Amino acid sequence: MSAIVDELRKVAAGLLKSGAVKVVIGYENEAAPRPVFLENAEDAEKLVWNDRCFHNLARYLNTTEGKAAIVAKGCDVRAVAGLIREGQVKREDVVIIGVDCAAQTESGEKLGKCLVCDCHRPEIYDHLVEDENALVEPQTDPYGDVSEIEAKPVEERLGYWLGLMERCIRCYACRQVCPLCYCKECVAEQSLPKWLPRSPDGKGNLFFHVMRAHHLAGRCVDCGECERVCPVDIPIRTINRKLIRDISELYGYKAGVELDVVPPLTTFKPDDPEDAFR
Amino acid sequence: MTTEFEPKIIAFLCNWCSYAGADLAGVSRFNYKPNIRIIRVPCSGRVSPMLVLKSLAEGLDGVLVSGCHPGDCHYAEGNYHTRRRMTLLKKLLDYMGIDGRRLQLSWVSASEGKKWADVVNEAVEEVRKAGPNPFSTNTKGSSGK
């Protein structure tokens, strides 16, 4: 474990000393890691790495000035790739310090996304901190819960989701934490026109979550931050992964793995499936 | 006395094909069900998912989006984008418990007056099967506004 931390600190110190980057975004505080922004090479000693580094630091990429280096797990790298693909950051302005990651845990339990993770090693990086022990096989069917919900009759599905949605307090934490929800003004809060009901009732919340998920269609990388921060435990990933699966099946696309592939909702093929159309 | 549920459907028609097709249906005096309210848009690609969501949230029982056949778009590729966007939205709505049949999709060209009449009749029946919008404030199905 400490070899990884050593290498991480060495890479970060090197980047800061040489002036290659202005800031390194990483994790500090061993006991409960939290995001840290380092501007001096001496501070590289603060960096830590363990199985509670669950924050997706890609969220902070376009909040810093100048070139930035980012400590990123496989899933985080996919979010960074999304930001580059969408022109939010330039590839040459970000140095990706990829870290092999077996799984992240919260209260001693592996996060749901980590059980089905297929990107333990980042696909895109400038520096890679290797950890052979991290490269484990996915454990369960990634879409088991999605299929379970699909199998229910539509009225039951509505009851299921409304029951969960009634808990939503519209704190918008899921949106704020999402690295790809970077709109300056969100339709959820527009008042002219008022696209969605603003009060946090079951109906308004349901439409909010449909909107949120659809705006991430073909962009969501399943980093799971939305679900992790939800204070009322709404299984938000279960909504996102419905779209991830549909897009994979219909258009053969997986978000955040290649920088030169156009996202599925900004392109088309003349022979796309059209069973839904009369 | 029980009255049969009459769905209220909002239809977004592209200016170049489906709107002209609906016009042709009128000129040709084809009868079709009166449950739809037409809104003309420049292109089916103009129909944001937000328009669909807002319509359903406001209590309309169904939404019909119709455009030019693939390959015939006046703007070359607007309807191809519609096809991907609406296919995914329909599946997502259904997954979230909002019957996918409430979102009706079709291609109707300017010469297909008869097809337009058929599309409307079929769409109305599909939405009727889905039943009144559970979010409608009016139990008969229409928002009453």
Short mmCIF file of C-alpha atoms in Angstrom, two decimals:
data_model
loop_
_atom_site.label_atom_id
_atom_site.label_comp_id
_atom_site.label_asym_id
_atom_site.label_seq_id
_atom_site.Cartn_x
_atom_site.Cartn_y
_atom_site.Cartn_z
CA MET A 1 0.00 0.00 0.00
CA SER A 2 2.72 2.48 0.99
CA ALA A 3 4.66 1.91 -2.24
CA ILE A 4 1.64 3.32 -4.08
CA VAL A 5 1.51 6.37 -1.83
CA ASP A 6 5.25 6.91 -2.25
CA GLU A 7 5.01 6.82 -6.01
CA LEU A 8 1.97 9.10 -5.97
CA ARG A 9 3.83 11.68 -3.89
CA LYS A 10 6.92 11.40 -6.07
CA VAL A 11 4.97 12.00 -9.29
CA ALA A 12 3.05 14.91 -7.75
CA ALA A 13 6.20 16.55 -6.34
CA GLY A 14 7.93 16.16 -9.69
CA LEU A 15 5.08 17.76 -11.61
CA LEU A 16 4.87 20.70 -9.22
CA LYS A 17 8.61 21.23 -8.99
CA SER A 18 9.10 21.26 -12.75
CA GLY A 19 6.20 23.65 -13.15
CA ALA A 20 4.44 21.21 -15.49
CA VAL A 21 1.24 21.83 -13.54
CA LYS A 22 0.01 24.57 -11.29
CA VAL A 23 -2.05 22.39 -9.02
CA VAL A 24 -2.33 18.73 -8.12
CA ILE A 25 -5.79 17.54 -7.14
CA GLY A 26 -5.57 14.51 -4.88
CA TYR A 27 -6.60 13.11 -1.51
CA GLU A 28 -5.35 14.05 1.95
CA ASN A 29 -6.07 12.81 5.47
CA GLU A 30 -5.40 9.09 5.85
CA ALA A 31 -8.23 8.38 8.30
CA ALA A 32 -10.96 9.95 6.16
CA PRO A 33 -9.60 11.01 2.79
CA ARG A 34 -10.90 14.26 1.37
CA PRO A 35 -10.01 16.28 -1.74
CA VAL A 36 -6.92 18.48 -1.51
CA PHE A 37 -5.42 21.03 -3.90
CA LEU A 38 -1.63 21.16 -3.76
CA GLU A 39 0.35 24.03 -5.23
CA ASN A 40 3.78 23.44 -3.64
CA ALA A 41 6.05 20.46 -4.21
CA GLU A 42 6.74 20.19 -0.44
CA ASP A 43 3.05 19.61 0.18
CA ALA A 44 3.10 16.42 -1.91
CA GLU A 45 3.75 14.62 1.39
CA LYS A 46 0.13 15.29 2.25
CA LEU A 47 -1.14 12.97 -0.47
CA VAL A 48 -2.69 9.69 0.64
CA TRP A 49 -4.21 6.69 -1.06
CA ASN A 50 -6.40 3.98 0.45
CA ASP A 51 -9.74 2.29 -0.09
CA ARG A 52 -11.76 5.28 1.08
CA CYS A 53 -10.67 7.65 -1.67
CA PHE A 54 -14.15 7.47 -3.17
CA HIS A 55 -14.55 11.10 -4.27
CA ASN A 56 -14.46 11.60 -8.01
CA LEU A 57 -11.99 14.47 -8.29
CA ALA A 58 -12.91 15.10 -11.93
CA ARG A 59 -15.65 17.28 -10.42
CA TYR A 60 -12.99 19.86 -9.55
CA LEU A 61 -11.12 19.88 -12.86
CA ASN A 62 -12.57 23.01 -14.33
CA THR A 63 -12.67 24.86 -11.02
CA THR A 64 -8.90 25.43 -10.89
CA GLU A 65 -6.72 27.90 -12.77
CA GLY A 66 -3.89 26.75 -15.00
CA LYS A 67 -2.80 23.24 -15.77
CA ALA A 68 -3.89 20.65 -13.27
CA ALA A 69 -2.81 17.14 -12.42
CA ILE A 70 -5.50 14.86 -11.08
CA VAL A 71 -5.27 11.67 -9.08
CA ALA A 72 -7.84 9.44 -10.72
CA LYS A 73 -9.23 5.94 -10.40
CA GLY A 74 -10.44 4.07 -13.48
CA CYS A 75 -13.97 5.45 -13.15
CA ASP A 76 -12.72 8.99 -12.50
CA VAL A 77 -10.58 8.84 -15.62
CA ARG A 78 -13.66 8.04 -17.66
CA ALA A 79 -15.26 11.22 -16.30
CA VAL A 80 -12.13 13.20 -17.18
CA ALA A 81 -12.30 11.72 -20.69
CA GLY A 82 -15.94 12.87 -20.90
CA LEU A 83 -14.96 16.41 -19.94
CA ILE A 84 -12.20 16.44 -22.54
CA ARG A 85 -14.51 14.98 -25.19
CA GLU A 86 -17.09 17.69 -24.46
CA GLY A 87 -14.54 20.49 -24.61
CA GLN A 88 -14.75 21.38 -20.92
CA VAL A 89 -11.03 20.88 -20.42
CA LYS A 90 -8.24 20.56 -22.94
CA ARG A 91 -6.31 17.31 -23.01
CA GLU A 92 -3.03 19.22 -22.83
CA ASP A 93 -4.21 21.14 -19.75
CA VAL A 94 -4.70 18.08 -17.60
CA VAL A 95 -2.18 15.54 -16.38
CA ILE A 96 -3.89 12.33 -15.40
CA ILE A 97 -2.21 10.39 -12.58
CA GLY A 98 -4.06 7.11 -12.92
CA VAL A 99 -4.15 4.75 -9.96
CA ASP A 100 -5.07 1.08 -10.09
CA CYS A 101 -8.01 0.62 -7.76
CA ALA A 102 -9.50 -2.64 -6.55
CA ALA A 103 -12.53 -1.16 -4.80
CA GLN A 104 -13.55 1.71 -2.60
CA THR A 105 -15.33 1.11 0.67
CA GLU A 106 -17.67 3.08 2.85
CA SER A 107 -18.29 1.91 6.44
CA GLY A 108 -16.28 -1.21 5.65
CA GLU A 109 -18.46 -2.23 2.71
CA LYS A 110 -17.44 -2.14 -0.91
CA LEU A 111 -19.38 0.40 -2.94
CA GLY A 112 -21.96 -1.11 -5.31
CA LYS A 113 -20.23 0.29 -8.37
CA CYS A 114 -16.96 -1.35 -7.34
CA LEU A 115 -18.51 -4.83 -7.22
CA VAL A 116 -19.30 -4.58 -10.93
CA CYS A 117 -16.31 -2.43 -11.88
CA ASP A 118 -14.60 -3.28 -15.14
CA CYS A 119 -12.08 -0.43 -15.11
CA HIS A 120 -9.77 -1.18 -12.18
CA ARG A 121 -6.90 0.09 -14.30
CA PRO A 122 -7.48 3.51 -15.92
CA GLU A 123 -7.65 3.38 -19.71
CA ILE A 124 -6.22 6.85 -20.28
CA TYR A 125 -3.39 8.31 -18.21
CA ASP A 126 -0.11 10.22 -18.27
CA HIS A 127 1.34 8.50 -15.22
CA LEU A 128 0.13 5.17 -13.98
CA VAL A 129 0.56 4.05 -10.39
CA GLU A 130 0.33 0.31 -10.67
CA ASP A 131 -1.06 -2.17 -8.19
CA GLU A 132 -1.33 -5.71 -9.55
CA ASN A 133 -3.55 -6.74 -6.61
CA ALA A 134 -6.17 -4.29 -7.76
CA LEU A 135 -6.91 -6.03 -11.03
CA VAL A 136 -9.82 -8.21 -9.95
CA GLU A 137 -12.71 -9.60 -11.98
CA PRO A 138 -16.19 -8.07 -11.65
CA GLN A 139 -18.23 -10.01 -9.12
CA THR A 140 -21.85 -9.77 -10.10
CA ASP A 141 -24.16 -9.19 -13.05
CA PRO A 142 -23.85 -5.41 -13.53
CA TYR A 143 -27.49 -5.01 -14.54
CA GLY A 144 -29.23 -7.46 -12.20
CA ASP A 145 -31.23 -4.79 -10.39
CA VAL A 146 -32.18 -3.09 -13.67
CA SER A 147 -33.57 -6.35 -15.07
CA GLU A 148 -35.47 -6.94 -11.85
CA ILE A 149 -37.28 -3.62 -12.15
CA GLU A 150 -37.91 -4.10 -15.85
CA ALA A 151 -39.64 -7.39 -15.09
CA LYS A 152 -42.31 -5.69 -12.97
CA PRO A 153 -45.60 -4.44 -14.49
CA VAL A 154 -45.60 -0.71 -15.20
CA GLU A 155 -47.94 0.21 -12.30
CA GLU A 156 -45.65 -1.59 -9.89
CA ARG A 157 -42.65 0.23 -11.30
CA LEU A 158 -44.41 3.54 -10.73
CA GLY A 159 -45.21 2.56 -7.15
CA TYR A 160 -41.63 1.45 -6.57
CA TRP A 161 -40.09 4.67 -7.87
CA LEU A 162 -42.69 6.99 -6.33
CA GLY A 163 -42.06 5.35 -2.95
CA LEU A 164 -38.39 6.22 -3.30
CA MET A 165 -38.95 9.61 -4.90
CA GLU A 166 -41.17 10.77 -2.07
CA ARG A 167 -38.04 10.69 0.10
CA CYS A 168 -36.11 13.03 -2.22
CA ILE A 169 -35.66 16.47 -0.67
CA ARG A 170 -34.34 18.05 -3.90
CA CYS A 171 -31.05 18.98 -2.31
CA TYR A 172 -29.54 18.51 -5.80
CA ALA A 173 -26.48 16.88 -4.25
CA CYS A 174 -26.59 14.23 -7.02
CA ARG A 175 -26.31 17.00 -9.57
CA GLN A 176 -23.69 19.04 -7.73
CA VAL A 177 -21.36 16.11 -7.25
CA CYS A 178 -21.67 14.86 -10.82
CA PRO A 179 -18.51 15.63 -12.80
CA LEU A 180 -20.53 15.83 -16.02
CA CYS A 181 -23.37 18.04 -14.71
CA TYR A 182 -21.50 21.25 -15.41
CA CYS A 183 -24.31 23.46 -16.82
CA LYS A 184 -24.13 26.93 -15.31
CA GLU A 185 -27.90 27.04 -15.13
CA CYS A 186 -29.82 23.80 -14.64
CA VAL A 187 -33.26 23.31 -16.18
CA ALA A 188 -34.38 22.00 -12.81
CA GLU A 189 -34.12 25.50 -11.42
CA GLN A 190 -35.24 27.57 -14.38
CA SER A 191 -38.39 29.53 -13.75
CA LEU A 192 -38.99 31.00 -17.22
CA PRO A 193 -40.05 28.58 -18.52
CA LYS A 194 -40.56 26.39 -15.49
CA TRP A 195 -39.74 23.02 -17.02
CA LEU A 196 -40.28 20.88 -13.95
CA PRO A 197 -42.37 21.08 -10.80
CA ARG A 198 -40.10 22.66 -8.20
CA SER A 199 -41.70 21.37 -5.01
CA PRO A 200 -40.13 18.20 -3.64
CA ASP A 201 -43.13 15.92 -4.00
CA GLY A 202 -43.16 12.43 -5.53
CA LYS A 203 -44.26 13.58 -8.96
CA GLY A 204 -41.87 16.51 -9.25
CA ASN A 205 -38.98 14.43 -7.99
CA LEU A 206 -39.75 11.61 -10.40
CA PHE A 207 -39.66 13.99 -13.36
CA PHE A 208 -36.51 15.61 -12.01
CA HIS A 209 -34.76 12.26 -11.88
CA VAL A 210 -35.95 11.29 -15.36
CA MET A 211 -34.61 14.61 -16.63
CA ARG A 212 -31.32 14.26 -14.78
CA ALA A 213 -30.75 10.75 -16.08
CA HIS A 214 -31.71 11.62 -19.65
CA HIS A 215 -29.37 14.60 -19.72
CA LEU A 216 -26.59 12.17 -18.79
CA ALA A 217 -27.57 9.62 -21.42
CA GLY A 218 -24.43 8.45 -23.18
CA ARG A 219 -22.32 10.58 -20.84
CA CYS A 220 -22.71 8.93 -17.44
CA VAL A 221 -19.64 6.84 -16.60
CA ASP A 222 -21.22 5.16 -13.56
CA CYS A 223 -18.77 6.65 -11.08
CA GLY A 224 -21.62 6.35 -8.59
CA GLU A 225 -21.02 9.65 -6.83
CA CYS A 226 -24.70 10.68 -7.16
CA GLU A 227 -25.84 7.60 -5.30
CA ARG A 228 -23.10 7.86 -2.68
CA VAL A 229 -23.96 11.43 -1.72
CA CYS A 230 -27.74 10.97 -1.75
CA PRO A 231 -28.82 11.71 1.83
CA VAL A 232 -32.02 9.66 1.47
CA ASP A 233 -30.47 6.65 -0.27
CA ILE A 234 -32.26 6.76 -3.61
CA PRO A 235 -30.64 4.13 -5.87
CA ILE A 236 -29.72 6.67 -8.52
CA ARG A 237 -27.23 4.38 -10.25
CA THR A 238 -30.10 2.03 -10.98
CA ILE A 239 -31.67 4.79 -13.10
CA ASN A 240 -28.40 5.71 -14.80
CA ARG A 241 -27.53 2.14 -15.62
CA LYS A 242 -30.83 1.57 -17.41
CA LEU A 243 -29.64 4.15 -19.94
CA ILE A 244 -26.09 2.84 -19.94
CA ARG A 245 -27.37 -0.59 -20.88
CA ASP A 246 -29.86 0.65 -23.49
CA ILE A 247 -27.16 2.75 -25.13
CA SER A 248 -24.71 -0.11 -25.10
CA GLU A 249 -27.28 -2.45 -26.67
CA LEU A 250 -28.73 -0.01 -29.21
CA TYR A 251 -25.69 2.01 -30.20
CA GLY A 252 -22.74 -0.05 -28.95
CA TYR A 253 -21.30 2.85 -26.99
CA LYS A 254 -19.53 3.01 -23.67
CA ALA A 255 -18.85 6.45 -22.19
CA GLY A 256 -15.39 7.71 -21.32
CA VAL A 257 -13.15 5.01 -22.71
CA GLU A 258 -12.03 6.64 -25.96
CA LEU A 259 -11.30 10.28 -26.63
CA ASP A 260 -11.99 10.24 -30.35
CA VAL A 261 -15.41 8.55 -30.41
CA VAL A 262 -18.40 10.87 -30.72
CA PRO A 263 -20.98 10.46 -27.91
CA PRO A 264 -24.13 8.62 -29.03
CA LEU A 265 -26.63 11.45 -28.64
CA THR A 266 -24.66 13.89 -30.75
CA THR A 267 -24.43 11.54 -33.68
CA PHE A 268 -26.49 8.90 -35.48
CA LYS A 269 -26.37 6.11 -37.98
CA PRO A 270 -28.80 6.00 -40.89
CA ASP A 271 -29.77 2.45 -39.91
CA ASP A 272 -30.32 3.02 -36.18
CA PRO A 273 -33.11 0.88 -34.68
CA GLU A 274 -36.51 2.54 -34.96
CA ASP A 275 -38.96 0.01 -33.53
CA ALA A 276 -40.47 2.78 -31.41
CA PHE A 277 -41.63 4.69 -34.51
CA ARG A 278 -44.76 4.08 -36.57
CA MET B 1 -73.28 7.19 -15.58
CA THR B 2 -69.81 6.31 -16.70
CA THR B 3 -68.15 8.10 -19.56
CA GLU B 4 -65.31 6.44 -21.42
CA PHE B 5 -61.90 7.88 -20.75
CA GLU B 6 -60.90 10.22 -23.56
CA PRO B 7 -57.16 10.77 -23.64
CA LYS B 8 -55.80 14.23 -24.30
CA ILE B 9 -52.68 14.10 -26.45
CA ILE B 10 -50.32 16.85 -27.46
CA ALA B 11 -48.72 16.39 -30.89
CA PHE B 12 -45.49 18.02 -32.00
CA LEU B 13 -45.37 17.99 -35.79
CA CYS B 14 -42.49 19.08 -37.96
CA ASN B 15 -43.27 21.93 -40.29
CA TRP B 16 -42.07 20.24 -43.45
CA CYS B 17 -43.58 16.77 -43.43
CA SER B 18 -45.96 15.77 -40.66
CA TYR B 19 -47.70 19.14 -40.37
CA ALA B 20 -48.23 19.14 -44.11
CA GLY B 21 -49.37 15.53 -43.87
CA ALA B 22 -51.93 16.49 -41.24
CA ASP B 23 -53.03 19.36 -43.48
CA LEU B 24 -53.44 16.95 -46.36
CA ALA B 25 -55.54 14.67 -44.14
CA GLY B 26 -57.81 17.66 -43.51
CA VAL B 27 -58.01 18.72 -47.14
CA SER B 28 -58.71 15.11 -48.12
CA ARG B 29 -61.45 14.96 -45.48
CA PHE B 30 -60.11 11.89 -43.69
CA ASN B 31 -61.77 11.42 -40.35
CA TYR B 32 -59.62 10.85 -37.31
CA LYS B 33 -60.06 11.04 -33.57
CA PRO B 34 -60.26 14.52 -32.07
CA ASN B 35 -58.06 13.78 -29.04
CA ILE B 36 -54.96 15.54 -30.26
CA ARG B 37 -53.81 19.14 -30.02
CA ILE B 38 -51.23 20.00 -32.64
CA ILE B 39 -48.20 22.20 -32.13
CA ARG B 40 -46.09 22.97 -35.16
CA VAL B 41 -42.32 22.89 -34.71
CA PRO B 42 -39.60 23.58 -37.30
CA CYS B 43 -38.24 20.03 -37.07
CA SER B 44 -38.87 16.96 -34.96
CA GLY B 45 -35.30 17.54 -33.78
CA ARG B 46 -36.63 20.70 -32.12
CA VAL B 47 -38.66 18.61 -29.70
CA SER B 48 -36.61 18.69 -26.55
CA PRO B 49 -37.16 15.85 -24.09
CA MET B 50 -38.12 18.64 -21.70
CA LEU B 51 -41.20 19.38 -23.82
CA VAL B 52 -42.26 15.76 -23.45
CA LEU B 53 -41.58 15.69 -19.71
CA LYS B 54 -43.34 18.98 -19.09
CA SER B 55 -46.39 17.84 -21.07
CA LEU B 56 -46.63 14.67 -18.99
CA ALA B 57 -45.95 16.49 -15.73
CA GLU B 58 -48.73 18.96 -16.56
CA GLY B 59 -51.14 16.04 -16.78
CA LEU B 60 -51.51 15.36 -20.50
CA ASP B 61 -52.18 11.70 -21.16
CA GLY B 62 -49.89 11.34 -24.13
CA VAL B 63 -47.38 13.04 -26.37
CA LEU B 64 -47.04 12.39 -30.10
CA VAL B 65 -43.87 13.40 -31.88
CA SER B 66 -43.90 13.15 -35.65
CA GLY B 67 -41.37 14.12 -38.26
CA CYS B 68 -40.09 13.44 -41.76
CA HIS B 69 -39.05 9.93 -42.68
CA PRO B 70 -35.36 9.22 -42.02
CA GLY B 71 -33.38 10.55 -44.96
CA ASP B 72 -36.04 13.15 -45.83
CA CYS B 73 -35.35 15.71 -43.10
CA HIS B 74 -35.49 19.28 -44.38
CA TYR B 75 -32.43 19.96 -42.23
CA ALA B 76 -30.76 16.77 -43.43
CA GLU B 77 -30.31 15.05 -40.09
CA GLY B 78 -32.63 16.49 -37.42
CA ASN B 79 -34.91 13.47 -37.39
CA TYR B 80 -31.98 11.07 -36.96
CA HIS B 81 -31.18 12.80 -33.68
CA THR B 82 -34.87 12.66 -32.72
CA ARG B 83 -34.83 8.95 -33.35
CA ARG B 84 -32.06 8.24 -30.85
CA ARG B 85 -33.22 10.75 -28.25
CA MET B 86 -36.88 9.72 -28.24
CA THR B 87 -36.18 5.98 -28.38
CA LEU B 88 -34.13 6.29 -25.19
CA LEU B 89 -36.62 8.63 -23.52
CA LYS B 90 -39.51 6.27 -24.22
CA LYS B 91 -37.64 3.35 -22.66
CA LEU B 92 -36.57 5.44 -19.68
CA LEU B 93 -40.09 6.73 -19.02
CA ASP B 94 -41.43 3.19 -19.13
CA TYR B 95 -38.71 2.03 -16.73
CA MET B 96 -39.58 4.83 -14.31
CA GLY B 97 -43.22 3.77 -14.25
CA ILE B 98 -44.60 6.29 -16.74
CA ASP B 99 -46.13 4.00 -19.37
CA GLY B 100 -43.96 4.14 -22.50
CA ARG B 101 -47.12 4.12 -24.63
CA ARG B 102 -47.72 7.71 -23.54
CA LEU B 103 -44.90 8.76 -25.85
CA GLN B 104 -46.00 8.04 -29.41
CA LEU B 105 -43.55 8.43 -32.26
CA SER B 106 -44.07 8.41 -36.00
CA TRP B 107 -42.76 9.40 -39.39
CA VAL B 108 -45.41 11.00 -41.61
CA SER B 109 -44.52 12.67 -44.90
CA ALA B 110 -46.36 15.55 -46.57
CA SER B 111 -48.06 13.10 -48.95
CA GLU B 112 -49.25 10.69 -46.27
CA GLY B 113 -52.57 12.19 -45.24
CA LYS B 114 -54.09 8.76 -44.82
CA LYS B 115 -51.15 7.54 -42.75
CA TRP B 116 -51.53 10.59 -40.49
CA ALA B 117 -55.16 9.71 -39.82
CA ASP B 118 -54.16 6.12 -39.03
CA VAL B 119 -51.27 7.20 -36.82
CA VAL B 120 -53.56 9.41 -34.75
CA ASN B 121 -56.20 6.72 -34.39
CA GLU B 122 -53.63 4.14 -33.33
CA ALA B 123 -51.87 6.55 -30.98
CA VAL B 124 -55.16 7.46 -29.28
CA GLU B 125 -55.95 3.78 -28.75
CA GLU B 126 -52.50 3.08 -27.34
CA VAL B 127 -52.73 5.99 -24.91
CA ARG B 128 -56.25 4.93 -24.00
CA LYS B 129 -54.85 1.53 -23.04
CA ALA B 130 -52.21 3.23 -20.89
CA GLY B 131 -55.09 4.94 -19.06
CA PRO B 132 -55.38 8.41 -17.56
CA ASN B 133 -52.15 10.15 -16.64
CA PRO B 134 -51.55 9.26 -12.98
CA PHE B 135 -50.27 12.80 -12.45
CA SER B 136 -53.32 14.48 -13.89
CA THR B 137 -55.28 16.64 -11.49
CA ASN B 138 -58.49 15.73 -13.33
CA THR B 139 -59.65 12.15 -12.96
CA LYS B 140 -61.14 12.13 -16.46
CA GLY B 141 -57.67 12.35 -17.85
CA SER B 142 -57.31 15.84 -19.22
CA SER B 143 -55.78 18.56 -17.14
CA GLY B 144 -58.91 20.65 -17.58
CA LYS B 145 -56.88 23.79 -18.17
#
